[in-house]
Every structure is written in structure tokens, then in C-alpha cells.
Coordinates of C-alpha atoms (C1' of nucleotides) in Angstrom, one line a residue:
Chain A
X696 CA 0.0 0.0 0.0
X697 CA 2.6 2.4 0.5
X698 CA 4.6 1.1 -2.2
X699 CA 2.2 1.5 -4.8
X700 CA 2.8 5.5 -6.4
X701 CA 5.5 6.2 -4.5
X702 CA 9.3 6.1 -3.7
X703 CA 10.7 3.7 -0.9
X704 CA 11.4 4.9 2.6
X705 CA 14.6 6.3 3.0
X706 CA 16.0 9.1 5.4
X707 CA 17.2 12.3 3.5
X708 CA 20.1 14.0 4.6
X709 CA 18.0 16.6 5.5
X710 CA 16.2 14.3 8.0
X711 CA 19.5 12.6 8.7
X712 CA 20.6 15.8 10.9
X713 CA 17.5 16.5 12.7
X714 CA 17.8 13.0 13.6
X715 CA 20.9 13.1 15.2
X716 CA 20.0 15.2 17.8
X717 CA 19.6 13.9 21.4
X718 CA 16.8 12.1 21.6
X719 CA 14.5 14.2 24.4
X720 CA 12.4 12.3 27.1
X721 CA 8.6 11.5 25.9
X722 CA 6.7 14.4 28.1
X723 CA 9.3 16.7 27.2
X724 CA 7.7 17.9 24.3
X725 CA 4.7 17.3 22.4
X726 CA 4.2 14.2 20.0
X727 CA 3.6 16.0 16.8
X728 CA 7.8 16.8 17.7
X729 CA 8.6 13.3 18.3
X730 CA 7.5 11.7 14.8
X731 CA 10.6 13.5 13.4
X732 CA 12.7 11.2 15.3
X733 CA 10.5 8.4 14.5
X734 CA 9.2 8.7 10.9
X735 CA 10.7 7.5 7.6
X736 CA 10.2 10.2 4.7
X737 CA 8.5 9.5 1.8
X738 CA 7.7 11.4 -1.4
X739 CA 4.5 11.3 -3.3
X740 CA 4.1 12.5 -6.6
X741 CA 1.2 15.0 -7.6
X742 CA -2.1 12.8 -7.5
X743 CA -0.9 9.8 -5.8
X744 CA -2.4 8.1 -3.1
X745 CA -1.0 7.5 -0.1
X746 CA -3.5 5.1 1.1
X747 CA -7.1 4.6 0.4
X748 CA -10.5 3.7 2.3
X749 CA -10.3 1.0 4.5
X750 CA -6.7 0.0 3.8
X751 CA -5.1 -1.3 7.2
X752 CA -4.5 2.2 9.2
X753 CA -0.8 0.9 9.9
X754 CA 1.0 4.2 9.4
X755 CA 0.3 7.3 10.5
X756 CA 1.6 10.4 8.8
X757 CA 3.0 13.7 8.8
X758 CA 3.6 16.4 6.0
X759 CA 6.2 17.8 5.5
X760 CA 6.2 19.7 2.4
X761 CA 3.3 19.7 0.0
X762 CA -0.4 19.9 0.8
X763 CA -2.6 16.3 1.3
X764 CA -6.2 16.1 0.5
X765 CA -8.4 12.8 2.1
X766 CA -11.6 12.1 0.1
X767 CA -14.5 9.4 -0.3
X768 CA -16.1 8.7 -3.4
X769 CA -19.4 7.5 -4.0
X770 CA -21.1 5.1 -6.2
X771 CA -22.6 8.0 -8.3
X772 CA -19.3 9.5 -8.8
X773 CA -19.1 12.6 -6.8
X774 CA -16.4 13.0 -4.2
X775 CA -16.3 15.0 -0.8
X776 CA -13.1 16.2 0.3
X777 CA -13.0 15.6 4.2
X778 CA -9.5 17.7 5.1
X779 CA -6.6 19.3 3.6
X780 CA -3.0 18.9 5.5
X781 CA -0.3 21.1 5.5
X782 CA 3.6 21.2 6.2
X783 CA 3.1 20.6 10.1
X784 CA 0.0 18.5 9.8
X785 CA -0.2 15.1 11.0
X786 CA -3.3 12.7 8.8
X787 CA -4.5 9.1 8.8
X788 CA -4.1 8.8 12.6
X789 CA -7.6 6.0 13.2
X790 CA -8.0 4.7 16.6
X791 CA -10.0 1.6 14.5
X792 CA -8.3 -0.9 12.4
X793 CA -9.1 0.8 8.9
X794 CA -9.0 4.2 6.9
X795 CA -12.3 5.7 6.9
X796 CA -11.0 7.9 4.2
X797 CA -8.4 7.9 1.1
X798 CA -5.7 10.4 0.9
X799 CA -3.9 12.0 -1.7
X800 CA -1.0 14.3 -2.4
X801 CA -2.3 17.2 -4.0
X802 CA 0.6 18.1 -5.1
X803 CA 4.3 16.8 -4.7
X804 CA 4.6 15.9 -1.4
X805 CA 7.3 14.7 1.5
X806 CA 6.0 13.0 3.9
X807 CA 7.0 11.0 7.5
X808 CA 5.2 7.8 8.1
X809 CA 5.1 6.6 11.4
X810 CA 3.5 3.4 12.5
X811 CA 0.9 3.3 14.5
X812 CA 1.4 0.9 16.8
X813 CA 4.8 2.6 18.3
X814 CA 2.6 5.6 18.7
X815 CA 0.6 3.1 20.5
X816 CA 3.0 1.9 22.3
X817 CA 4.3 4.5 23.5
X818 CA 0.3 6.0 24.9
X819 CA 0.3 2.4 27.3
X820 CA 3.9 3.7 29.2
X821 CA 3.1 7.7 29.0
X822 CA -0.3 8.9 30.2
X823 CA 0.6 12.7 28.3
X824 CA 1.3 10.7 25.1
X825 CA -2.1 8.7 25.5
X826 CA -4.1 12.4 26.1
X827 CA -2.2 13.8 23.4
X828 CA -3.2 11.5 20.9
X829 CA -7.0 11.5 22.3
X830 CA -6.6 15.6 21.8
X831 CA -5.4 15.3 18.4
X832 CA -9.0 13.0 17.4
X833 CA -10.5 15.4 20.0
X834 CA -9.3 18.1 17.3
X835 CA -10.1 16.5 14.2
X836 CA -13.8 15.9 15.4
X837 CA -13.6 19.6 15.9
X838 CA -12.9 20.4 12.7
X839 CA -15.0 18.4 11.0
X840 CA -17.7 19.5 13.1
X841 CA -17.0 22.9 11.5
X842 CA -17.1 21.6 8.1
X843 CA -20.2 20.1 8.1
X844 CA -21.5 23.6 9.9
X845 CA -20.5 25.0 6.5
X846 CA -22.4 22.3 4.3
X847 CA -25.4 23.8 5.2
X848 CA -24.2 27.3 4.1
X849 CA -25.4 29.6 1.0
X850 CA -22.3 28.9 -1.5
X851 CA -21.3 32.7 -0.6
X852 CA -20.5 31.7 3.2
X853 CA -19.0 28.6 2.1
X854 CA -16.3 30.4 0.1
X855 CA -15.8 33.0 2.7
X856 CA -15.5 30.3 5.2
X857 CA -12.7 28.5 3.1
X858 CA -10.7 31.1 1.8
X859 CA -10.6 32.2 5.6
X860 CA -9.8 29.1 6.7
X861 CA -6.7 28.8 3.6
X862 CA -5.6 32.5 4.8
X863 CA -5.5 31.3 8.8
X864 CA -3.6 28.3 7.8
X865 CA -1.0 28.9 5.1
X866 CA -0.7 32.8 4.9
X867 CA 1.3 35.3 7.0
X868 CA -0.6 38.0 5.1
X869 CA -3.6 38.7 3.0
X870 CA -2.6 36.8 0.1
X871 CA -3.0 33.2 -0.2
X872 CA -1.6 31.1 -2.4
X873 CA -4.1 28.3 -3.1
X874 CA -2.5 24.5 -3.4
X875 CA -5.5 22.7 -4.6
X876 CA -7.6 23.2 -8.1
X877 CA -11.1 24.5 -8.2
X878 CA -12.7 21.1 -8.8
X879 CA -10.6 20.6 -5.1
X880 CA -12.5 23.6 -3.3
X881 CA -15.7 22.4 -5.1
X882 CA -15.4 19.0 -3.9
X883 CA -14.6 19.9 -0.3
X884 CA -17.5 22.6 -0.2
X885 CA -19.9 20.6 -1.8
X886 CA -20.7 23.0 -4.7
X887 CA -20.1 22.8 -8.5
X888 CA -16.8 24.4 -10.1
X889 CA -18.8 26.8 -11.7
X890 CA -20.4 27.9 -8.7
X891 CA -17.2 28.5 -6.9
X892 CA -15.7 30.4 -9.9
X893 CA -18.8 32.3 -9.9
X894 CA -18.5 33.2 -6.4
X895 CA -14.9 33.6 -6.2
X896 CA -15.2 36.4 -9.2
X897 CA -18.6 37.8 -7.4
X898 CA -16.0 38.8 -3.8
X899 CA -13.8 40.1 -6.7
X900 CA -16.5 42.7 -8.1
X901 CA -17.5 43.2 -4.3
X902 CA -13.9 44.1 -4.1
X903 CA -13.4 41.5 -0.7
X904 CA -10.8 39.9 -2.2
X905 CA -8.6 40.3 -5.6
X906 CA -7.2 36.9 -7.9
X907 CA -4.3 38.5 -9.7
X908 CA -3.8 34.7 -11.0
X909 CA -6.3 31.8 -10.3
X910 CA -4.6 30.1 -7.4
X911 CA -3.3 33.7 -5.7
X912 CA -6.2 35.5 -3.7
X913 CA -5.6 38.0 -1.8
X914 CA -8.0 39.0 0.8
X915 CA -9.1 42.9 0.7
X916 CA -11.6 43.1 3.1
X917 CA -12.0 40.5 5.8
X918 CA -14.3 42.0 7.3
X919 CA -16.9 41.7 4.5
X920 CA -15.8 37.9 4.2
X921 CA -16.3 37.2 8.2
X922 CA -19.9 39.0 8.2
X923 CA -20.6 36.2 5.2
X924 CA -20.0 33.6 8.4
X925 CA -22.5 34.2 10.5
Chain B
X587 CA -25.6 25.0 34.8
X588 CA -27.2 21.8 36.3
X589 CA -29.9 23.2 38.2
X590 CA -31.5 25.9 36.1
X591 CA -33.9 23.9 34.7
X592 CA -33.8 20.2 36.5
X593 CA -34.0 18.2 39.4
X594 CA -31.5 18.2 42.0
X595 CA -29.0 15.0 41.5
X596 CA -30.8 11.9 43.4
X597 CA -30.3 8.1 43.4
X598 CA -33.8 6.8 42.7
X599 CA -34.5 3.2 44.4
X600 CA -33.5 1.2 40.7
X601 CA -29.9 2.9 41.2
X602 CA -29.6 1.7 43.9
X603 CA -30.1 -1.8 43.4
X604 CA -27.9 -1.6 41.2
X605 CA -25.5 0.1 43.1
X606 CA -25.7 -2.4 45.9
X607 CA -23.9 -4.9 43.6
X608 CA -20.5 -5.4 44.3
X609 CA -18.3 -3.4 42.2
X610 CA -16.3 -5.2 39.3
X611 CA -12.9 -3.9 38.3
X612 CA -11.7 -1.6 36.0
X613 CA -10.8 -3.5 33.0
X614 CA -14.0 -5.9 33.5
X615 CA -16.5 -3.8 31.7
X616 CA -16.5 -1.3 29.2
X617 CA -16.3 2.3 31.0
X618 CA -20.0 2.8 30.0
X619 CA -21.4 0.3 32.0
X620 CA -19.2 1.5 35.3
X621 CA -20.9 5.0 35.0
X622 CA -23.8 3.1 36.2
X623 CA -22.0 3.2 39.5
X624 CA -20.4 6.5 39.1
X625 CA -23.4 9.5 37.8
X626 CA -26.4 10.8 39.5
X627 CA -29.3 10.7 38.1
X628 CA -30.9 13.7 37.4
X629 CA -34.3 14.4 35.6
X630 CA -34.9 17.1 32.5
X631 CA -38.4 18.5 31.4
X632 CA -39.1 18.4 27.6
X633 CA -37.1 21.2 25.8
X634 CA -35.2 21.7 28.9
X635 CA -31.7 22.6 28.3
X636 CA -28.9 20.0 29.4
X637 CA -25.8 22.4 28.9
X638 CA -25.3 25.3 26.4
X639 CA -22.3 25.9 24.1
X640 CA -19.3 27.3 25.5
X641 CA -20.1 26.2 29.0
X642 CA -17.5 24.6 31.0
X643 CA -17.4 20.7 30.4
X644 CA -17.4 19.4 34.0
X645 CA -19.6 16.8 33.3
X646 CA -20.5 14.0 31.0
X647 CA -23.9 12.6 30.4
X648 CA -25.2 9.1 29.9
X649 CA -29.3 8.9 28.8
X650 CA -31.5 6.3 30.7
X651 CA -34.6 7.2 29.5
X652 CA -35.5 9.8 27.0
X653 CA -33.9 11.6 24.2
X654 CA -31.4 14.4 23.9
X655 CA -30.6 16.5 20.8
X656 CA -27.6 18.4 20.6
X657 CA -27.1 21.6 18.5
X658 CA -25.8 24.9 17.3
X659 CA -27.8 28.3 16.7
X660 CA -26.1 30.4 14.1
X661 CA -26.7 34.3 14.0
X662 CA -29.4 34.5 10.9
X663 CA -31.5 32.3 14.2
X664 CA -31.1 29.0 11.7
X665 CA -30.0 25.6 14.2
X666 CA -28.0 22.5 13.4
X667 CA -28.5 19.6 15.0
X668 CA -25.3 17.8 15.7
X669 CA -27.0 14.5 17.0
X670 CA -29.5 12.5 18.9
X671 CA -28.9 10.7 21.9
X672 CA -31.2 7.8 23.2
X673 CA -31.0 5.4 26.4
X674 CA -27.4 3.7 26.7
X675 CA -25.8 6.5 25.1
X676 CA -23.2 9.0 26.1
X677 CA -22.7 13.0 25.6
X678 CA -21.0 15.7 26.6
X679 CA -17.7 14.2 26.5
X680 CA -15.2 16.8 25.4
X681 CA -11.4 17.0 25.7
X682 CA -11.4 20.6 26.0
X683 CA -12.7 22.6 28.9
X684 CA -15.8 24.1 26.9
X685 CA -18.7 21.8 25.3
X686 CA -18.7 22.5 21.8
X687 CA -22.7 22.4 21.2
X688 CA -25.6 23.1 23.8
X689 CA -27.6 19.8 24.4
X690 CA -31.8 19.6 25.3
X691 CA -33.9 17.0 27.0
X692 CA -36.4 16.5 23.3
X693 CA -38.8 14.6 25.6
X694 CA -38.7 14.0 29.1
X695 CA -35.6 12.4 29.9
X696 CA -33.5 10.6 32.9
X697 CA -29.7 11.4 32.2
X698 CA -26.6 10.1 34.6
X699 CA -24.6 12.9 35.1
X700 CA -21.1 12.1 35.9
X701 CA -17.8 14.4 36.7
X702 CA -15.5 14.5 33.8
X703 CA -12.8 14.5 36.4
X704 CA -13.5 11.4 37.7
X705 CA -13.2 9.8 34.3
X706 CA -10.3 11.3 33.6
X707 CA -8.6 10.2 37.0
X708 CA -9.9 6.5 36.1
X709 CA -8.0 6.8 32.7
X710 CA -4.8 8.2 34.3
X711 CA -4.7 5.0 36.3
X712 CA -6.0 2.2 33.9
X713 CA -4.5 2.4 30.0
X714 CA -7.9 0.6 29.0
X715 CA -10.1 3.3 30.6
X716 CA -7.8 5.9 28.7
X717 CA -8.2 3.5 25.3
X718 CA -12.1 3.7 25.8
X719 CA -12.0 7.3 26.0
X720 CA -10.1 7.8 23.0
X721 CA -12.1 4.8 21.2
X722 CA -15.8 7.3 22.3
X723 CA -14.4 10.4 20.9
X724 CA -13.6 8.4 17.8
X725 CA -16.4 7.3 17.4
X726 CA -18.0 10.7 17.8
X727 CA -15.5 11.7 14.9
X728 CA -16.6 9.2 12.7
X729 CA -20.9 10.0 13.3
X730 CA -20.4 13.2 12.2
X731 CA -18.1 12.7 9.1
X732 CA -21.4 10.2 8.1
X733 CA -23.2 13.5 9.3
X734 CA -21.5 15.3 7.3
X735 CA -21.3 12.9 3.9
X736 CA -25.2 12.9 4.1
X737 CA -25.6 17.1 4.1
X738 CA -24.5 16.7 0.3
X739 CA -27.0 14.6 -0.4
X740 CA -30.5 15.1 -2.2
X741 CA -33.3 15.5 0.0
X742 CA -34.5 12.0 -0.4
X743 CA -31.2 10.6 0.4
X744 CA -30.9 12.2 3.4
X745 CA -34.2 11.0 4.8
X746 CA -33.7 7.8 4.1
X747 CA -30.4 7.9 5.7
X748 CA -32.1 9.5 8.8
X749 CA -35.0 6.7 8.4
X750 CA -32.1 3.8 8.3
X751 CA -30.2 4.9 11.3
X752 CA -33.0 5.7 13.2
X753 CA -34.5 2.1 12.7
X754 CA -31.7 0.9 13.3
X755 CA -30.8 3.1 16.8
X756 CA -34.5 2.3 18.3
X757 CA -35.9 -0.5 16.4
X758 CA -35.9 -4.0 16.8
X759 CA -38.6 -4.4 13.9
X760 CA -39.4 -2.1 10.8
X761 CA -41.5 0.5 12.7
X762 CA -40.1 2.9 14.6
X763 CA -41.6 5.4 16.7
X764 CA -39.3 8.9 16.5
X765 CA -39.3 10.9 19.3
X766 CA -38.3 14.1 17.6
X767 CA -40.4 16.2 15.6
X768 CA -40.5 17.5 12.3
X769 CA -37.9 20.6 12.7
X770 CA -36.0 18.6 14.7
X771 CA -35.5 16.1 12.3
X772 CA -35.3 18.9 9.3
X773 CA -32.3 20.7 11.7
X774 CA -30.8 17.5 11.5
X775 CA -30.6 17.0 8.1
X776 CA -30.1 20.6 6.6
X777 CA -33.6 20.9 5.4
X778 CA -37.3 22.6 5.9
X779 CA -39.9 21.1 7.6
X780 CA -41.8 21.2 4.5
X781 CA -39.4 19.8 2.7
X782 CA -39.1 16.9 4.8
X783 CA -42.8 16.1 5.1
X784 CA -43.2 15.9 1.4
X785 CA -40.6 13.6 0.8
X786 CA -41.9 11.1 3.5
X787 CA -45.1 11.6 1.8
X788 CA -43.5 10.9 -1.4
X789 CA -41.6 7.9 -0.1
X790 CA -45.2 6.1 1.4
X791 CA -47.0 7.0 -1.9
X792 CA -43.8 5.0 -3.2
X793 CA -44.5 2.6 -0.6
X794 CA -40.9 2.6 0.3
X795 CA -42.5 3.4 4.1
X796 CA -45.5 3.8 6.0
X797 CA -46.8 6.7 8.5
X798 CA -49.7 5.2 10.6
X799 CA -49.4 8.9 12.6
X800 CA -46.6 11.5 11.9
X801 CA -44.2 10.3 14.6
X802 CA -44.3 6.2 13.8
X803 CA -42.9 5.4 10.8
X804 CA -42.7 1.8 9.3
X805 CA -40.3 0.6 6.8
X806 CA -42.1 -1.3 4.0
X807 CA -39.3 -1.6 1.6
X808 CA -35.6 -1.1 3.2
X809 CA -34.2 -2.2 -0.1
X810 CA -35.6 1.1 -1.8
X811 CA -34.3 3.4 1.0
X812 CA -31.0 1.4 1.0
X813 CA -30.6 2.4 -2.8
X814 CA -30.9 6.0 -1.9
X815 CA -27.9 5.8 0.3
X816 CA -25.5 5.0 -2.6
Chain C
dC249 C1' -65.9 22.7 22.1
dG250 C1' -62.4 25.7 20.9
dA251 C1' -57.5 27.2 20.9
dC252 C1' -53.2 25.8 19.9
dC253 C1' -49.5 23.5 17.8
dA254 C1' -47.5 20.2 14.6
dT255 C1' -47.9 18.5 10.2
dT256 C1' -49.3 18.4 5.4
dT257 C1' -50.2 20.3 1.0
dG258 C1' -50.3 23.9 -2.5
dA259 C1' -48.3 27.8 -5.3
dT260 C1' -44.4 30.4 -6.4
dA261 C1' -39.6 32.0 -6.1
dT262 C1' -34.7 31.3 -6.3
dG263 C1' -30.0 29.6 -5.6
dG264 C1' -27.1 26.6 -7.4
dA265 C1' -26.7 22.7 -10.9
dT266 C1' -26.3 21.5 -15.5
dC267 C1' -25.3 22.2 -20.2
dA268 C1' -22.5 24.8 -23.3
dA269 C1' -19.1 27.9 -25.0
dG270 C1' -15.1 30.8 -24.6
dC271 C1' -10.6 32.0 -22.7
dG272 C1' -5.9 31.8 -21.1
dA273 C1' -1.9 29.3 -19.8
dT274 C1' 1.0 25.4 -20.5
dG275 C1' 3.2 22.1 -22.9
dT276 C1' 4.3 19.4 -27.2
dG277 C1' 5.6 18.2 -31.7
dG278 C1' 6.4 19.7 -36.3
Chain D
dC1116 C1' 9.7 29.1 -32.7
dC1117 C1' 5.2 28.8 -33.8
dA1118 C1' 0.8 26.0 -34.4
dC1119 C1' -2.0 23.4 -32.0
dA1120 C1' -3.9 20.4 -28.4
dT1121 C1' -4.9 20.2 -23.7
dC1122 C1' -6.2 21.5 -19.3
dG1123 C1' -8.0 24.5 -15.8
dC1124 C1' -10.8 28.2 -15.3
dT1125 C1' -14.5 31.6 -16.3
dT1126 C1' -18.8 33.1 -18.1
dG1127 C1' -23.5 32.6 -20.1
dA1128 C1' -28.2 30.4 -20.6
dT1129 C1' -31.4 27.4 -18.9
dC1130 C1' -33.3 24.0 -15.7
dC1131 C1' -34.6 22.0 -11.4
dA1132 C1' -34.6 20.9 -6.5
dT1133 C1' -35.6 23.0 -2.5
dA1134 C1' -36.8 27.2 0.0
dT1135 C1' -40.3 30.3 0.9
dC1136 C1' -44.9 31.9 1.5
dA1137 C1' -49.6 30.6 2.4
dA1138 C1' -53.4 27.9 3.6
dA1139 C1' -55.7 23.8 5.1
dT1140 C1' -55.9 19.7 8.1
dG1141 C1' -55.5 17.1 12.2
dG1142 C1' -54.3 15.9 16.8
dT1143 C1' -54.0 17.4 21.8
dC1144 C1' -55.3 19.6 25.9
dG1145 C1' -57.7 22.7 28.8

DNA sequence: CGACCATTTGATATGGATCAAGCGATGTGG
DNA sequence: CCACATCGCTTGATCCATATCAAATGGTCG
């Protein structure tokens, strides 16, 4: 499964001298930390999957570089986008034995994988590693509680929501510079293309935000796109 | 926050029975049954709240009788309901400090109210107790991404997704008796009242169900509903 | 019985989907 | 290096599912 699209493990030199740093005791520092000592790196190539629904949740993961998208498909085709990772991002992390979802690299991507069951291992000796990793579902629940807030949004709000949601994650300042195609916003929104071109070019004539290129928006009035939230 | 609109915490006589059994250990029963031994029982009016949003979460709930809804109000006054709760079941559980969404007694209802504290403490002793409290909130996480998946659907779909897990949640046979009325159940789903009425009218003039009053509902074909889910 | 509330049903409006065409950037082969 | 195919995106025209507005029906409780 983790063969399949991509390159074999290996440790890149980059990796190599992070890793050989002291190894600090488990509470010393949070988990998310840790998995650079622990992972292997791995590279996916634009589009590939790194594992798909209800594939054995061995391996956790962690981005490194590049932006992931998980997904389900349906028997009539369509396909809701559940999350998006970034550089810092850890995904796949199940407490059962399978996916519920597939992932994908959205674009070229580094990765660490990690496998589960030393992450396991090491919750049953350390009762902050165990909470941590409860946290991190805690989180994920969270935010997915949050996304399906937005499903039952006009398609307006939904865009403000997301491109509020992009600027808060990957941009220092007002302009964001978008990873994933529209057919990607579209999917995780659950609106047409068309409708979130449409919007996207309707905040532009409202002057909330500008596209000087397709995947760059920057945001002009925040304001305007936080009263869309409710 | 407990007493605004409830009975003060009691043990009623069939709590106590129980009670009077000797208590098994830890790892002997999943943590749901030893909040038997652990909550107070406390009583809540129909429509009376349980906790609101953004309250501190000191306490987690377990229903012995009745239903619970849980929900969000947004600004514009519209509400999403995050879930239903029936007898065996168990809310309120957060990780953070704050519940997420404000809870309601739908009918009236007979929770077990127990200290999140004393859970907690349980799970820094026993690594299964902290398992099971991971395991919960993962399941949480994976109701509402289902939640979620069926907010994209067509009105049909969803209510025959909401007719499926509800028959299967508090039905032995094909009828089920719903506890929740018509906005709750259109909250739920991200529709109008109207709207859902006329699709369960559509689906019994398809025969795919049957509504001997508006709150019992009998499943006549499952197949056909099942088809809708996709 | 009568008031009230939940539900159903009907008529119309509308937001977003669908179908279709055009546009701009990127890359490829002649 | 240019012509052309391709791909992602935008824009336009029309359609349809669901919302909205409105009224009728039915069940419940004082």
C-alpha cells in the first residue's frame, strides 16, 4: 500500500541531521515533535495516493512539504473532500483498524510515516502521550464539526469560510496562495466548479478579495468575508 | 448549569439496586457500564436545556430514558442539530474545557450525570479506561463525518439515511416510533420542515415506508431506502 | 368545544446545478 | 519558434430541487 505510487522509505540527509540530535524524554515535548525522530520520509508525486478507504490504518503520517487532500467517493461518482493537511500536519491517525478515508497528495509531497502501533505503544507507558493523541482526534472531530456547519451554508458563506480558513492556515498575510484546483475547493464545499468560480469572481467585483492569478487570492476586506460567516 | 432547569441530582431506588452490587474492576466492563455506579441521576423536562455551548465541560452525560438533541444556533436564528442521543448512550464528553454544542432533553428524559474528572482520573490509572475514552471520541468523529457525507446529499437521500439509522438506533422491527419532531429532524438534516414532510409523503405513496401517525414510521421496503444511500 | 400546535399540502420563487461555449496558460511536436 | 492540443478556469443560458410563502388539516389539551 505504501509502495504502490511512490518512492521507498529512506531518510534524506535533510532528515538525517535533525535526527541526530539527542533524543528528548517522551513528556518533554509534544508528540507532533517526536515523529521527526520516528518517521521514515517518503515522497508522493502529484495525485498519488498514499492510502485509500479501508486500507489497514498501519502508518500514520505527517507532511512535511506539499499539501494532502483525504476524500471518499461515491457510487454516483461525486467526491467529498474531508480535510486538507499542510507542512506541520499530522493525517491518517484512526483509533480503528481501517482508513475511513483515502488520501492524496495534491501536489508533490514529503511525507513521514510513522507506524501506529509505536505511537501506540508508547500512549500504554506515558499517560501525556495517551491524552495527546486523544486531543489530536479530539481536534479532528472539531474540525469536522466545523465543516459540516459550512455544508449547510449559502455557497457565498462557504467560500468566505474556506478562503478564511486557507488565509488562517498557510498565509502570514492577506494573500493566499491556493494548493488545490477548483474542482478541489468544489469537492470539499460541496458546490459545482462553476459555482465557486462564480463566487470567487462575485467577492472580486465586491472588491473583498482580488485573484491577480487563479490560485493567488488576496483578501481585501476580511471584514466583508467574516460578516458572510455568521 | 445543572440546576437551572432540572431536578437536584438523586439516586432513585432502581440505582440503587444496582448500586448495591458489588463493584467489578476496572478492565472488567467497558467504561459505560461503570458510569452506572459512578453518575447521579438527574431528571430534564421536555425542551429543557442540558448544557449550552461554550459552557465549561465538568460533566458527561449518559441517557437512561429519553432523548437528547444536541445543537448549534447560528446568527441568521437558523439551528443544526449535531445528534441525537437515546438510552445507553453518552454525551457531553469533550477533551477541552468548553462543550462544543448546547444539548436539550427533546422529551422527558432521565440522564446520569457524571464528573468529567472522575473519568479522567480513572484513565490516568488504567490504559484501558484511557483507550475507551479515545475509542468514544472516535467514534464521535466518525458519526459526524457520516453526518457530514449525508448534508450533500438530495433530500431523499438524506431522509432515508435519517429513516435507516434511526431504525436501526430504536428499532428492533421495521416501525419505529421517532421521538423528535419534524424541525428537529429537518435541523438534522439541513432541510425545511416542509421539505421533509413531502418527501416522506413521497416515499409512502412509493411505498418505500408507511406513516400510521406522523411520529411512527414503518419501513415497508428497506431495499428502496437502502438504494438511496449509494 | 375551541384554541393551539404540529404537520401536510399547494403555489411560487430562487440559488445553485447543469449544459454549453469561450478564454488563457502550459506544454508538445512539427 | 510557432501552431495546435490540452487543461483548468471563467462566463453565459437554462433548468430544477428545494426554500419560501400561504393555507388547510389534524391531533391534543384545557
Amino acid at each position: 500500500m505504501l509502495t504502490q505510487t511512490s518512492l521507498s522509505p529512506h531518510r534524506s540527509t535533510a532528515f538525517q541531521v535533525t535526527r541526530s540530535a539527542s533524543r528528548p524524554s517522551a513528556a518533554a515535548q509534544t508528540l507532533l515533535d517526536q515523529i521527526d525522530f520516528m518517521g521514515s520520509p517518503m515522497t508522493f508525486a502529484r495525485n498519488a495516493e498514499i492510502y485509500g478507504e479501508k486500507e489497514p490504518a498501519d502508518y500514520v503520517y505527517k507532511v512535511i512539504s506539499g499539501t494532502v487532500r483525504t476524500y471518499k467517493i461515491f457510487d454516483d461518482g461525486r467526491r467529498q473532500i474531508g480535510a486538507f493537511y499542510f507542512p506541520g500536519d499530522l493525517f491518517g491517525l484512526e483509533v480503528g483498524a481501517e482508513h475511513q478515508l483515502s488520501a492524496e497528495a495534491i501536489e508533490k509531497c514529503v511525507v513521514l510515516v510513522v507506524k501506529r502501533s509505536a505511537l501506540i505503544a508508547l500512549a500504554d507507558r506515558d499517560t501525556d502521550i495517551a491524552r495527546w493523541l486523544w486531543s489530536f482526534t479530539a481536534g479532528e472531530l472539531s474540525r469536522v464539526q466545523k465543516h459540516m456547519l459550512i455544508l449547510i451554508k449559502s455557497a457565498e458563506e462557504r467560500v468566505a469560510c474556506f478562503l478564511l480558513e486557507m488565509a488562517g492556515r498557510l498565509a502570514m498575510t492577506d494573500a493566499v496562495e491556493l494548493p488545490m484546483s477548483r474542482q478541489d475547493i468544489a469537492d470539499y464545499l460541496g458546490l459545482t466548479i462553476e459555482t465557486v468560480s462564480r463566487t470567487l469572481s462575485h467577492l472580486e467585483a465586491k472588491a473583498a478579495i482580488a485573484l491577480p492569478t487563479s490560485r493567488r487570492i488576496e483578501l481585501r476586506n476580511r471584514k466583508a468575508l467574516h460578516h458572510l460567516n455568521s
